[in-house]
PDB file of C-alpha atoms in Angstrom:
ATOM      1  CA  UNK A 294       0.000   0.000   0.000  1.00  0.00           C
ATOM      2  CA  UNK A 295       1.349   3.410  -0.940  1.00  0.00           C
ATOM      3  CA  UNK A 296       0.725   6.306   1.400  1.00  0.00           C
ATOM      4  CA  UNK A 297       1.288  10.027   1.124  1.00  0.00           C
ATOM      5  CA  UNK A 298       1.905  10.831   4.779  1.00  0.00           C
ATOM      6  CA  UNK A 299       3.870  13.941   5.558  1.00  0.00           C
ATOM      7  CA  UNK A 300       5.702  15.248   8.611  1.00  0.00           C
ATOM      8  CA  UNK A 301       7.069  18.656   9.542  1.00  0.00           C
ATOM      9  CA  UNK A 302      10.155  19.226  11.704  1.00  0.00           C
ATOM     10  CA  UNK A 303      10.039  21.984  14.322  1.00  0.00           C
ATOM     11  CA  UNK A 304      13.608  22.986  15.266  1.00  0.00           C
ATOM     12  CA  UNK A 305      12.350  25.019  18.243  1.00  0.00           C
ATOM     13  CA  UNK A 306      11.012  21.858  19.909  1.00  0.00           C
ATOM     14  CA  UNK A 307      13.319  19.364  18.133  1.00  0.00           C
ATOM     15  CA  UNK A 308      10.231  17.321  17.223  1.00  0.00           C
ATOM     16  CA  UNK A 309       8.487  15.968  14.152  1.00  0.00           C
ATOM     17  CA  UNK A 310       4.727  16.384  13.767  1.00  0.00           C
ATOM     18  CA  UNK A 311       2.303  14.794  11.334  1.00  0.00           C
ATOM     19  CA  UNK A 312       0.576  17.145   8.914  1.00  0.00           C
ATOM     20  CA  UNK A 313      -2.164  16.569   6.345  1.00  0.00           C
ATOM     21  CA  UNK A 314      -1.046  13.983   3.732  1.00  0.00           C
ATOM     22  CA  UNK A 315       0.188  15.143   0.342  1.00  0.00           C
ATOM     23  CA  UNK A 316      -2.593  15.213  -2.277  1.00  0.00           C
ATOM     24  CA  UNK A 317      -0.572  12.823  -4.487  1.00  0.00           C
ATOM     25  CA  UNK A 318       1.573   9.851  -3.514  1.00  0.00           C
ATOM     26  CA  UNK A 319       5.177  10.384  -4.587  1.00  0.00           C
ATOM     27  CA  UNK A 320       8.747   9.546  -3.647  1.00  0.00           C
ATOM     28  CA  UNK A 321      12.091  11.115  -4.516  1.00  0.00           C
ATOM     29  CA  UNK A 322      10.626  14.645  -4.388  1.00  0.00           C
ATOM     30  CA  UNK A 323      12.241  17.785  -2.973  1.00  0.00           C
ATOM     31  CA  UNK A 324      11.038  19.984  -0.149  1.00  0.00           C
ATOM     32  CA  UNK A 325      11.878  23.337   1.394  1.00  0.00           C
ATOM     33  CA  UNK A 326      10.342  25.518   4.059  1.00  0.00           C
ATOM     34  CA  UNK A 327       9.752  29.238   3.753  1.00  0.00           C
ATOM     35  CA  UNK A 328       9.241  31.320   6.845  1.00  0.00           C
ATOM     36  CA  UNK A 329       7.558  29.602   9.752  1.00  0.00           C
ATOM     37  CA  UNK A 330       4.353  28.621   7.992  1.00  0.00           C
ATOM     38  CA  UNK A 331       5.036  27.319   4.465  1.00  0.00           C
ATOM     39  CA  UNK A 332       6.368  23.988   3.227  1.00  0.00           C
ATOM     40  CA  UNK A 333       6.909  23.457  -0.511  1.00  0.00           C
ATOM     41  CA  UNK A 334       7.163  20.033  -2.187  1.00  0.00           C
ATOM     42  CA  UNK A 335       8.162  19.684  -5.840  1.00  0.00           C
ATOM     43  CA  UNK A 336       8.415  16.939  -8.412  1.00  0.00           C
ATOM     44  CA  UNK A 337       8.893  13.343  -7.478  1.00  0.00           C
ATOM     45  CA  UNK A 338       8.244   9.897  -8.794  1.00  0.00           C
ATOM     46  CA  UNK A 339       4.863   8.146  -8.669  1.00  0.00           C
ATOM     47  CA  UNK A 340       4.199   4.803 -10.337  1.00  0.00           C
ATOM     48  CA  UNK A 341       7.213   5.159 -12.689  1.00  0.00           C
ATOM     49  CA  UNK A 342       6.153   8.671 -13.769  1.00  0.00           C
ATOM     50  CA  UNK A 343       8.325  11.711 -13.018  1.00  0.00           C
ATOM     51  CA  UNK A 344       6.136  14.653 -11.989  1.00  0.00           C
ATOM     52  CA  UNK A 345       6.401  18.422 -12.383  1.00  0.00           C
ATOM     53  CA  UNK A 346       3.927  19.196  -9.586  1.00  0.00           C
ATOM     54  CA  UNK A 347       4.470  21.867  -6.954  1.00  0.00           C
ATOM     55  CA  UNK A 348       2.514  21.894  -3.689  1.00  0.00           C
ATOM     56  CA  UNK A 349       2.504  24.328  -0.790  1.00  0.00           C
ATOM     57  CA  UNK A 350       1.478  23.323   2.728  1.00  0.00           C
ATOM     58  CA  UNK A 351       0.244  26.167   4.923  1.00  0.00           C
ATOM     59  CA  UNK A 352       0.776  25.380   8.588  1.00  0.00           C
ATOM     60  CA  UNK A 353      -1.808  27.975   9.683  1.00  0.00           C
ATOM     61  CA  UNK A 354      -4.671  26.539   7.623  1.00  0.00           C
ATOM     62  CA  UNK A 355      -3.417  22.934   7.662  1.00  0.00           C
ATOM     63  CA  UNK A 356      -4.048  22.601   3.926  1.00  0.00           C
ATOM     64  CA  UNK A 357      -2.155  21.911   0.701  1.00  0.00           C
ATOM     65  CA  UNK A 358      -2.428  24.171  -2.350  1.00  0.00           C
ATOM     66  CA  UNK A 359      -1.537  23.040  -5.864  1.00  0.00           C
ATOM     67  CA  UNK A 360       0.720  25.663  -7.470  1.00  0.00           C
ATOM     68  CA  UNK A 361       1.917  26.271 -11.030  1.00  0.00           C
ATOM     69  CA  UNK A 362       3.911  23.144 -12.004  1.00  0.00           C
ATOM     70  CA  UNK A 363       7.599  23.194 -12.849  1.00  0.00           C
ATOM     71  CA  UNK A 364       8.452  23.475 -16.539  1.00  0.00           C
ATOM     72  CA  UNK A 365      10.426  20.238 -16.438  1.00  0.00           C
ATOM     73  CA  UNK A 366       9.431  17.122 -14.464  1.00  0.00           C
ATOM     74  CA  UNK A 367      12.068  16.245 -11.853  1.00  0.00           C
ATOM     75  CA  UNK A 368      12.904  13.552  -9.317  1.00  0.00           C
ATOM     76  CA  UNK A 369      15.951  13.196  -7.061  1.00  0.00           C
ATOM     77  CA  UNK A 370      16.479  16.971  -7.077  1.00  0.00           C
ATOM     78  CA  UNK A 371      17.019  19.639  -4.406  1.00  0.00           C
ATOM     79  CA  UNK A 372      15.040  22.707  -3.305  1.00  0.00           C
ATOM     80  CA  UNK A 373      16.335  25.428  -0.984  1.00  0.00           C
ATOM     81  CA  UNK A 374      15.207  28.787   0.287  1.00  0.00           C
ATOM     82  CA  UNK A 375      17.522  31.769   0.269  1.00  0.00           C
ATOM     83  CA  UNK A 376      16.320  34.838   2.110  1.00  0.00           C
ATOM     84  CA  UNK A 377      12.739  35.418   1.039  1.00  0.00           C
ATOM     85  CA  UNK A 378      12.968  33.374  -2.167  1.00  0.00           C
TER      86      UNK A 378
END
C-alpha cells in the first residue's frame, strides 16, 4: 500500500509532527520551508512517472495548495530557500 503521509520538523522543539497527507503519492521529491508557515514540495516519482507538480502546505490553515507546475518534471532533485525566495 502506498501512502502520502507527511511530517514537519520543528527545530524550536526538536520534534516531528504529522501534517495533512500530500494530495498525491510520490517519492524522490524535494522539499523546502519558507518562513515559519510554508512547506513546498516539488516533483517526485509516482508509479514510474516523473512529476512536475508543486505543492505548498500552509501550517496555519493545515491545507495543501496546488501551485503552477515546474516546466520540467524532476525527481531526485534539491530545493532550498535563500532569504525570502
